[in-house]
mmCIF file of C-alpha atoms in Angstrom:
data_model
loop_
_atom_site.group_PDB
_atom_site.id
_atom_site.type_symbol
_atom_site.label_atom_id
_atom_site.label_comp_id
_atom_site.label_asym_id
_atom_site.label_seq_id
_atom_site.Cartn_x
_atom_site.Cartn_y
_atom_site.Cartn_z
ATOM 1 C CA LEU A 1168 -8.152 4.838 7.425
ATOM 2 C CA TYR A 1169 -9.683 6.948 4.681
ATOM 3 C CA ILE A 1170 -9.331 6.342 0.960
ATOM 4 C CA GLU A 1171 -11.433 6.993 -2.147
ATOM 5 C CA VAL A 1172 -11.808 4.204 -4.702
ATOM 6 C CA PRO A 1173 -13.978 3.570 -7.780
ATOM 7 C CA GLN A 1174 -17.609 2.922 -6.880
ATOM 8 C CA PHE A 1175 -17.618 -0.611 -8.295
ATOM 9 C CA TRP A 1176 -14.687 -1.596 -6.075
ATOM 10 C CA ASN A 1177 -17.272 -2.638 -3.524
ATOM 11 C CA GLU A 1178 -15.792 -5.652 -1.763
ATOM 12 C CA ILE A 1179 -14.089 -4.562 1.452
ATOM 13 C CA ASP A 1180 -12.086 -6.289 4.172
ATOM 14 C CA GLY A 1181 -11.153 -4.073 7.111
ATOM 15 C CA THR A 1182 -9.601 -6.752 9.304
ATOM 16 C CA PRO A 1183 -6.675 -5.360 11.344
ATOM 17 C CA TRP A 1184 -3.284 -6.828 10.486
ATOM 18 C CA SER A 1185 -1.149 -8.321 13.263
ATOM 19 C CA GLU A 1186 2.015 -10.247 12.540
ATOM 20 C CA TYR A 1187 5.682 -10.741 13.315
ATOM 21 C CA TRP A 1188 8.296 -9.026 11.178
ATOM 22 C CA GLY A 1189 11.403 -10.897 12.168
ATOM 23 C CA ASP A 1190 11.288 -10.629 15.959
ATOM 24 C CA LEU A 1191 9.135 -7.461 15.917
ATOM 25 C CA TYR A 1192 5.422 -7.938 16.552
ATOM 26 C CA PHE A 1193 3.224 -5.263 14.991
ATOM 27 C CA ASP A 1194 -0.404 -4.209 14.802
ATOM 28 C CA ALA A 1195 -1.663 -2.276 11.784
ATOM 29 C CA ALA A 1196 -4.955 -0.837 10.661
ATOM 30 C CA ASP A 1197 -5.657 -2.382 7.261
ATOM 31 C CA VAL A 1198 -8.282 -2.212 4.540
ATOM 32 C CA ALA A 1199 -8.373 -4.092 1.241
ATOM 33 C CA ILE A 1200 -10.856 -2.915 -1.396
ATOM 34 C CA ALA A 1201 -11.475 -4.431 -4.828
ATOM 35 C CA PRO A 1202 -14.223 -5.411 -7.262
ATOM 36 C CA ASP A 1203 -13.213 -9.056 -6.595
ATOM 37 C CA LEU A 1204 -11.474 -9.227 -3.234
ATOM 38 C CA GLU A 1205 -10.554 -12.914 -3.423
ATOM 39 C CA GLY A 1206 -9.011 -12.409 -6.875
ATOM 40 C CA PHE A 1207 -7.158 -9.276 -5.732
ATOM 41 C CA LEU A 1208 -5.694 -11.027 -2.698
ATOM 42 C CA SER A 1209 -4.647 -14.068 -4.774
ATOM 43 C CA PHE A 1210 -3.505 -12.774 -8.173
ATOM 44 C CA TYR A 1211 -1.765 -9.678 -9.531
ATOM 45 C CA ASP A 1212 -4.067 -9.339 -12.551
ATOM 46 C CA PHE A 1213 -7.044 -8.271 -10.393
ATOM 47 C CA SER A 1214 -7.577 -4.572 -9.619
ATOM 48 C CA GLY A 1215 -7.675 -3.301 -6.068
ATOM 49 C CA VAL A 1216 -5.934 -1.533 -3.234
ATOM 50 C CA GLU A 1217 -4.638 -2.504 0.193
ATOM 51 C CA PHE A 1218 -3.956 0.355 2.579
ATOM 52 C CA SER A 1219 -2.302 -0.138 5.970
ATOM 53 C CA ALA A 1220 -0.910 2.069 8.724
ATOM 54 C CA SER A 1221 1.039 1.201 11.857
ATOM 55 C CA ARG A 1222 2.810 2.988 14.655
ATOM 56 C CA ASP A 1223 4.884 -0.163 15.218
ATOM 57 C CA TRP A 1224 6.563 -0.107 11.787
ATOM 58 C CA GLY A 1225 8.768 2.758 12.912
ATOM 59 C CA ASN A 1226 10.609 0.164 15.023
ATOM 60 C CA ILE A 1227 11.963 -1.441 11.826
ATOM 61 C CA GLY A 1228 13.144 1.884 10.403
ATOM 62 C CA GLY A 1229 11.579 4.273 7.931
ATOM 63 C CA TYR A 1230 9.555 3.981 4.767
ATOM 64 C CA VAL A 1231 12.571 2.778 2.743
ATOM 65 C CA GLN A 1232 13.103 -0.131 5.137
ATOM 66 C CA LEU A 1233 9.376 -0.859 4.948
ATOM 67 C CA LEU A 1234 9.480 -1.048 1.140
ATOM 68 C CA ASP A 1235 12.682 -3.099 1.195
ATOM 69 C CA GLY A 1236 11.167 -5.453 3.755
ATOM 70 C CA ILE A 1237 8.187 -6.359 1.563
ATOM 71 C CA LYS A 1238 10.041 -6.844 -1.719
ATOM 72 C CA TYR A 1239 9.904 -10.600 -1.197
ATOM 73 C CA TRP A 1240 6.120 -10.430 -1.648
ATOM 74 C CA PHE A 1241 6.642 -9.662 -5.332
ATOM 75 C CA GLU A 1242 10.087 -10.970 -6.332
ATOM 76 C CA ASP A 1243 8.991 -14.450 -7.439
ATOM 77 C CA SER A 1244 6.173 -13.252 -9.727
ATOM 78 C CA CYS A 1245 7.077 -9.707 -10.751
ATOM 79 C CA ASP A 1246 9.948 -7.688 -12.168
ATOM 80 C CA TYR A 1247 11.112 -4.755 -10.072
ATOM 81 C CA GLU A 1248 11.224 -1.709 -12.334
ATOM 82 C CA TRP A 1249 12.077 1.325 -10.187
ATOM 83 C CA ARG A 1250 11.758 3.309 -6.972
ATOM 84 C CA ASP A 1251 10.975 7.006 -6.899
ATOM 85 C CA ASP A 1252 10.222 9.657 -4.296
ATOM 86 C CA TYR A 1253 6.659 10.236 -3.184
ATOM 87 C CA VAL A 1254 5.393 13.492 -1.695
ATOM 88 C CA ASP A 1255 2.013 15.158 -1.358
ATOM 89 C CA ASN A 1256 0.630 17.822 1.000
ATOM 90 C CA PHE A 1257 0.581 15.455 3.998
ATOM 91 C CA TYR A 1258 2.944 12.526 3.344
ATOM 92 C CA GLU A 1259 6.486 11.935 2.154
ATOM 93 C CA GLY A 1260 8.072 8.663 1.187
ATOM 94 C CA ALA A 1261 8.866 6.508 -1.806
ATOM 95 C CA TYR A 1262 7.104 4.155 -4.163
ATOM 96 C CA ASP A 1263 8.143 1.002 -5.961
ATOM 97 C CA TYR A 1264 6.837 0.006 -9.364
ATOM 98 C CA TRP A 1265 6.530 -3.698 -10.217
ATOM 99 C CA ASN A 1266 5.675 -5.293 -13.577
ATOM 100 C CA CYS A 1267 3.751 -8.483 -12.848
ATOM 101 C CA GLY A 1268 2.737 -9.567 -16.349
ATOM 102 C CA PRO A 1269 1.147 -8.193 -19.510
ATOM 103 C CA ASP A 1270 -1.934 -6.873 -17.693
ATOM 104 C CA ALA A 1271 -0.646 -6.575 -14.156
ATOM 105 C CA GLU A 1272 1.334 -3.770 -12.580
ATOM 106 C CA VAL A 1273 1.727 -3.012 -8.890
ATOM 107 C CA VAL A 1274 2.586 0.301 -7.267
ATOM 108 C CA VAL A 1275 3.561 0.183 -3.588
ATOM 109 C CA VAL A 1276 3.930 3.378 -1.558
ATOM 110 C CA GLY A 1277 5.687 3.592 1.794
ATOM 111 C CA ALA A 1278 5.260 6.953 3.507
ATOM 112 C CA ARG A 1279 5.173 8.903 6.750
ATOM 113 C CA PRO A 1280 3.333 12.068 7.780
ATOM 114 C CA ILE A 1281 5.351 15.193 7.008
ATOM 115 C CA ASP A 1282 4.239 17.023 10.162
ATOM 116 C CA ASP A 1283 5.125 14.128 12.524
ATOM 117 C CA PRO A 1284 7.588 11.746 10.797
ATOM 118 C CA THR A 1285 7.855 9.332 13.733
ATOM 119 C CA ALA A 1286 4.115 8.957 14.403
ATOM 120 C CA TYR A 1287 3.378 6.069 12.017
ATOM 121 C CA LEU A 1288 4.119 4.638 8.573
ATOM 122 C CA VAL A 1289 1.667 3.840 5.797
ATOM 123 C CA LEU A 1290 1.779 1.227 3.087
ATOM 124 C CA VAL A 1291 -0.445 1.514 0.004
ATOM 125 C CA GLN A 1292 -0.463 -1.258 -2.616
ATOM 126 C CA VAL A 1293 -2.439 -0.671 -5.824
ATOM 127 C CA GLN A 1294 -2.795 -3.335 -8.499
ATOM 128 C CA ILE A 1295 -3.283 -1.916 -11.982
ATOM 129 C CA THR A 1296 -4.827 -3.985 -14.762
ATOM 130 C CA SER A 1297 -6.236 -1.281 -17.088
ATOM 131 C CA ASP A 1298 -6.067 2.406 -17.955
ATOM 132 C CA PHE A 1299 -9.067 2.917 -15.683
ATOM 133 C CA ASP A 1300 -6.967 1.659 -12.777
ATOM 134 C CA LEU A 1301 -4.354 4.322 -13.546
ATOM 135 C CA GLU A 1302 -7.064 6.933 -12.940
ATOM 136 C CA ALA A 1303 -8.038 5.117 -9.736
ATOM 137 C CA LEU A 1304 -4.361 5.198 -8.653
ATOM 138 C CA GLU A 1305 -4.338 8.997 -8.944
ATOM 139 C CA VAL A 1306 -7.468 9.320 -6.806
ATOM 140 C CA ILE A 1307 -6.120 6.855 -4.232
ATOM 141 C CA MET A 1308 -2.818 8.738 -3.968
ATOM 142 C CA ASP A 1309 -4.684 12.048 -3.607
ATOM 143 C CA THR A 1310 -7.039 10.825 -0.879
ATOM 144 C CA PHE A 1311 -5.419 8.235 1.405
ATOM 145 C CA ASP A 1312 -5.265 9.493 4.980
ATOM 146 C CA VAL A 1313 -5.036 8.216 8.531
ATOM 147 C CA ALA A 1314 -6.939 9.321 11.631
ATOM 148 C CA GLU A 1315 -3.972 8.671 13.907
ATOM 149 C CA GLY A 1316 -6.013 8.455 17.108
ATOM 150 C CA TYR A 1317 -7.688 5.307 15.784
ATOM 151 C CA LEU A 1318 -4.570 3.305 14.954
ATOM 152 C CA PRO A 1319 -4.160 0.101 16.962
#
């Protein structure tokens, strides 16, 4: 996985993600990056990004099903605001915007590669706590990429 983040987001966890989704077992490449990783993984009002990619997620459907399937992560603590289309030079998909408090917003992108839509799906979650994080979101969306040959 490749992604550009602010320099001071220097705590990194690249542990692969393996889990059951209903009766589907999946493996995913995963990286979480934040200035305070424990805070990011525990609370919405900590900046950071988690970026994952899996070939197995195609077995549950497409990027819309992926986004719908993770809504429960946020529903108890955040207000769902909207979903919109996502497209760049390499990926197409959708993103959900969540309001998680006065200083906590979450953007979650589900996407697939345009040139090979069935190869894998990606999930990018960015937690925004300041205007600086909005700039980081732009860089993250412009740079995330997957070296498909290295996916589990």
